[in-house]
Amino acid sequence: MRLRWQASLIVLALTSGGCAAVSARACLPGTGRSPADRLWLDAHAAFAAGRYAEAEQRFDSLARTYPTTSAGREARFYAGMLRLDPRDPDWDPKVAEARLRDYLALARDSVAASPLYHAAEARALLELAVQLNLPAEERIAGLQPEPAAAPTRTVVRVVRATDNAALLQENQQLRQRLAEREAQLQQLEQELARIRRVLTPP
């Protein structure tokens, strides 16, 4: 579970720039009055509200129905990104990898086509998806799961005063390290909350 939320922070950080950082209407490819534009706005509204299945369905529909428009092309990026967001119950890095590859392949389909506005983010997210789809031991260090703690057993022993002082010092050090980890976790949670606020359209 912790690995999924590490991936979530990466996804949100990578998509906090460009269109993802402003409202969906502000980066709307069209005027906002065409069916494609309305579908674009509806998809982003569902995404911002946490209705991931609905958002994915609308992005897929947009890409399928209006494939040559900027909105239809960029919808492929969002459909792939959704599957890398661990808040999505249908989180699946294999599906994300395939969709992000499809999105990046659009750049080779037609030189005259509109540019891919999220190409840089898509390449980074594709690398993340590829890593997550590898066996755990083959991933880069930052994406490998933490080793399982070995089973422990309780041992009762009598200690001398000098040993007791050493144990107290060790206990204090352990408490300090635990407090530092809790502080780091709290910072990550605060950063995640901040990024989510940035991504949520006004």
Short mmCIF file of C-alpha atoms in Angstrom, two decimals:
data_model
loop_
_atom_site.label_atom_id
_atom_site.label_comp_id
_atom_site.label_asym_id
_atom_site.label_seq_id
_atom_site.Cartn_x
_atom_site.Cartn_y
_atom_site.Cartn_z
CA MET A 1 0.00 0.00 0.00
CA ARG A 2 2.84 2.40 0.84
CA LEU A 3 4.35 1.74 -2.60
CA ARG A 4 1.07 2.73 -4.26
CA TRP A 5 1.01 6.04 -2.40
CA GLN A 6 4.65 6.71 -3.27
CA ALA A 7 3.60 6.29 -6.89
CA SER A 8 0.64 8.60 -6.26
CA LEU A 9 2.94 11.41 -5.09
CA ILE A 10 5.04 10.98 -8.21
CA VAL A 11 1.98 11.07 -10.47
CA LEU A 12 0.55 14.18 -8.82
CA ALA A 13 3.88 15.97 -8.82
CA LEU A 14 4.43 15.29 -12.52
CA THR A 15 0.96 16.48 -13.49
CA SER A 16 0.95 19.61 -11.33
CA GLY A 17 2.24 21.73 -14.22
CA GLY A 18 0.62 22.89 -17.43
CA CYS A 19 -3.08 22.16 -17.93
CA ALA A 20 -3.19 20.05 -14.79
CA ALA A 21 -2.38 23.07 -12.65
CA VAL A 22 -5.21 25.26 -13.88
CA SER A 23 -8.89 24.79 -14.53
CA ALA A 24 -10.02 22.51 -17.33
CA ARG A 25 -11.76 25.47 -19.00
CA ALA A 26 -8.60 27.58 -18.93
CA CYS A 27 -6.75 25.04 -21.08
CA LEU A 28 -9.75 23.99 -23.16
CA PRO A 29 -8.57 23.42 -26.75
CA GLY A 30 -11.78 24.89 -28.24
CA THR A 31 -14.40 27.49 -27.46
CA GLY A 32 -16.27 25.43 -24.88
CA ARG A 33 -19.42 25.16 -26.98
CA SER A 34 -18.73 22.12 -29.17
CA PRO A 35 -19.71 18.57 -28.09
CA ALA A 36 -16.01 17.69 -27.80
CA ASP A 37 -15.37 20.68 -25.54
CA ARG A 38 -18.32 19.84 -23.31
CA LEU A 39 -17.12 16.25 -23.03
CA TRP A 40 -13.65 17.54 -22.11
CA LEU A 41 -15.09 19.69 -19.32
CA ASP A 42 -17.32 16.87 -18.05
CA ALA A 43 -14.38 14.46 -17.94
CA HIS A 44 -12.24 16.89 -15.93
CA ALA A 45 -15.12 17.63 -13.57
CA ALA A 46 -15.55 13.91 -12.88
CA PHE A 47 -11.80 13.53 -12.33
CA ALA A 48 -11.68 16.47 -9.90
CA ALA A 49 -14.63 15.02 -7.96
CA GLY A 50 -12.97 11.62 -7.62
CA ARG A 51 -15.41 9.86 -9.97
CA TYR A 52 -12.64 7.98 -11.69
CA ALA A 53 -14.70 5.44 -13.63
CA GLU A 54 -16.87 8.22 -15.06
CA ALA A 55 -13.84 10.35 -15.89
CA GLU A 56 -12.14 7.45 -17.64
CA GLN A 57 -15.28 6.65 -19.63
CA ARG A 58 -15.57 10.26 -20.79
CA PHE A 59 -11.90 10.57 -21.71
CA ASP A 60 -12.13 7.29 -23.65
CA SER A 61 -15.26 8.52 -25.43
CA LEU A 62 -13.57 11.80 -26.27
CA ALA A 63 -10.51 10.03 -27.71
CA ARG A 64 -12.65 7.59 -29.68
CA THR A 65 -15.23 10.05 -31.03
CA TYR A 66 -12.96 13.03 -31.74
CA PRO A 67 -9.53 11.42 -32.36
CA THR A 68 -8.15 14.19 -34.58
CA THR A 69 -8.93 17.09 -32.23
CA SER A 70 -6.54 18.38 -29.59
CA ALA A 71 -9.03 17.43 -26.89
CA GLY A 72 -9.33 13.92 -28.28
CA ARG A 73 -5.56 13.49 -28.43
CA GLU A 74 -4.94 14.85 -24.93
CA ALA A 75 -7.75 12.70 -23.55
CA ARG A 76 -5.54 9.67 -24.20
CA PHE A 77 -2.96 11.09 -21.80
CA TYR A 78 -5.50 11.58 -19.03
CA ALA A 79 -6.98 8.12 -19.56
CA GLY A 80 -3.51 6.65 -19.02
CA MET A 81 -2.70 8.89 -16.07
CA LEU A 82 -5.90 7.86 -14.28
CA ARG A 83 -4.79 4.24 -14.23
CA LEU A 84 -1.60 5.28 -12.40
CA ASP A 85 -3.47 7.15 -9.67
CA PRO A 86 -3.76 4.81 -6.65
CA ARG A 87 -6.91 6.63 -5.54
CA ASP A 88 -8.61 5.03 -8.54
CA PRO A 89 -10.11 1.66 -7.50
CA ASP A 90 -9.21 0.38 -11.00
CA TRP A 91 -5.55 1.41 -10.59
CA ASP A 92 -3.55 -0.69 -13.06
CA PRO A 93 -0.03 0.22 -14.25
CA LYS A 94 -0.25 -2.29 -17.13
CA VAL A 95 -3.25 -0.50 -18.60
CA ALA A 96 -1.55 2.84 -17.90
CA GLU A 97 1.58 1.74 -19.77
CA ALA A 98 -0.41 0.70 -22.85
CA ARG A 99 -2.43 3.94 -22.92
CA LEU A 100 0.57 6.19 -22.43
CA ARG A 101 2.37 4.40 -25.27
CA ASP A 102 -0.69 4.98 -27.47
CA TYR A 103 -0.66 8.67 -26.56
CA LEU A 104 3.05 9.14 -27.33
CA ALA A 105 2.63 7.21 -30.59
CA LEU A 106 0.33 9.98 -31.82
CA ALA A 107 3.40 12.16 -32.35
CA ARG A 108 4.54 9.77 -35.09
CA ASP A 109 1.16 9.47 -36.82
CA SER A 110 1.14 12.85 -38.50
CA VAL A 111 3.73 15.60 -38.67
CA ALA A 112 0.98 18.13 -39.35
CA ALA A 113 -1.06 17.13 -36.30
CA SER A 114 -1.29 19.41 -33.29
CA PRO A 115 1.50 18.97 -30.74
CA LEU A 116 1.18 16.71 -27.73
CA TYR A 117 0.91 19.10 -24.81
CA HIS A 118 1.70 16.44 -22.19
CA ALA A 119 4.47 14.56 -23.98
CA ALA A 120 7.08 15.25 -21.30
CA GLU A 121 4.78 14.16 -18.48
CA ALA A 122 3.67 11.11 -20.46
CA ARG A 123 7.26 9.95 -20.96
CA ALA A 124 7.98 10.27 -17.24
CA LEU A 125 4.76 8.49 -16.26
CA LEU A 126 5.48 5.77 -18.82
CA GLU A 127 8.82 5.10 -17.13
CA LEU A 128 7.01 4.86 -13.79
CA ALA A 129 4.46 2.41 -15.24
CA VAL A 130 7.22 0.29 -16.78
CA GLN A 131 9.00 0.12 -13.42
CA LEU A 132 5.83 -0.86 -11.57
CA ASN A 133 5.20 -3.62 -14.10
CA LEU A 134 8.63 -5.18 -13.51
CA PRO A 135 9.18 -7.87 -10.87
CA ALA A 136 9.78 -6.14 -7.54
CA GLU A 137 13.45 -7.15 -7.36
CA GLU A 138 14.18 -5.63 -10.80
CA ARG A 139 12.79 -2.16 -10.08
CA ILE A 140 14.90 0.83 -9.15
CA ALA A 141 15.59 1.09 -5.43
CA GLY A 142 13.00 3.79 -4.76
CA LEU A 143 10.17 1.64 -6.13
CA GLN A 144 11.06 -1.65 -4.47
CA PRO A 145 8.79 -2.71 -1.60
CA GLU A 146 10.30 -2.64 1.84
CA PRO A 147 11.48 -6.08 3.00
CA ALA A 148 9.08 -7.86 5.29
CA ALA A 149 10.06 -7.79 8.92
CA ALA A 150 11.30 -11.10 10.25
CA PRO A 151 9.08 -12.80 12.84
CA THR A 152 10.05 -11.86 16.36
CA ARG A 153 9.70 -13.61 19.65
CA THR A 154 9.55 -12.18 23.13
CA VAL A 155 12.57 -12.87 25.33
CA VAL A 156 12.52 -12.00 29.03
CA ARG A 157 15.91 -11.33 30.58
CA VAL A 158 17.33 -9.75 33.70
CA VAL A 159 19.67 -6.82 33.02
CA ARG A 160 22.19 -5.04 35.16
CA ALA A 161 22.01 -1.32 35.83
CA THR A 162 24.69 -0.53 33.23
CA ASP A 163 22.88 -2.62 30.63
CA ASN A 164 19.63 -0.91 31.54
CA ALA A 165 21.15 2.52 30.86
CA ALA A 166 22.29 1.37 27.44
CA LEU A 167 18.83 0.01 26.70
CA LEU A 168 17.25 3.29 27.74
CA GLN A 169 19.57 5.18 25.42
CA GLU A 170 18.80 2.83 22.55
CA ASN A 171 15.09 3.18 23.24
CA GLN A 172 15.40 6.96 23.14
CA GLN A 173 17.20 6.76 19.79
CA LEU A 174 14.49 4.52 18.38
CA ARG A 175 11.80 6.92 19.57
CA GLN A 176 13.64 9.80 17.92
CA ARG A 177 13.92 7.95 14.60
CA LEU A 178 10.22 7.06 14.80
CA ALA A 179 9.32 10.70 15.40
CA GLU A 180 11.44 11.73 12.39
CA ARG A 181 9.68 9.19 10.17
CA GLU A 182 6.28 10.34 11.36
CA ALA A 183 7.26 13.93 10.59
CA GLN A 184 8.38 12.93 7.08
CA LEU A 185 5.11 11.07 6.51
CA GLN A 186 3.14 14.10 7.67
CA GLN A 187 5.07 16.30 5.25
CA LEU A 188 4.29 13.91 2.40
CA GLU A 189 0.60 13.90 3.32
CA GLN A 190 0.56 17.70 3.44
CA GLU A 191 2.28 17.88 0.05
CA LEU A 192 -0.24 15.42 -1.40
CA ALA A 193 -3.10 17.53 -0.05
CA ARG A 194 -1.54 20.67 -1.54
CA ILE A 195 -1.10 19.06 -4.95
CA ARG A 196 -4.67 17.76 -4.90
CA ARG A 197 -5.89 21.30 -4.22
CA VAL A 198 -3.82 22.58 -7.14
CA LEU A 199 -5.22 19.91 -9.45
CA THR A 200 -8.84 20.53 -8.49
CA PRO A 201 -10.44 23.00 -10.93
CA PRO A 202 -12.11 26.03 -9.26
#
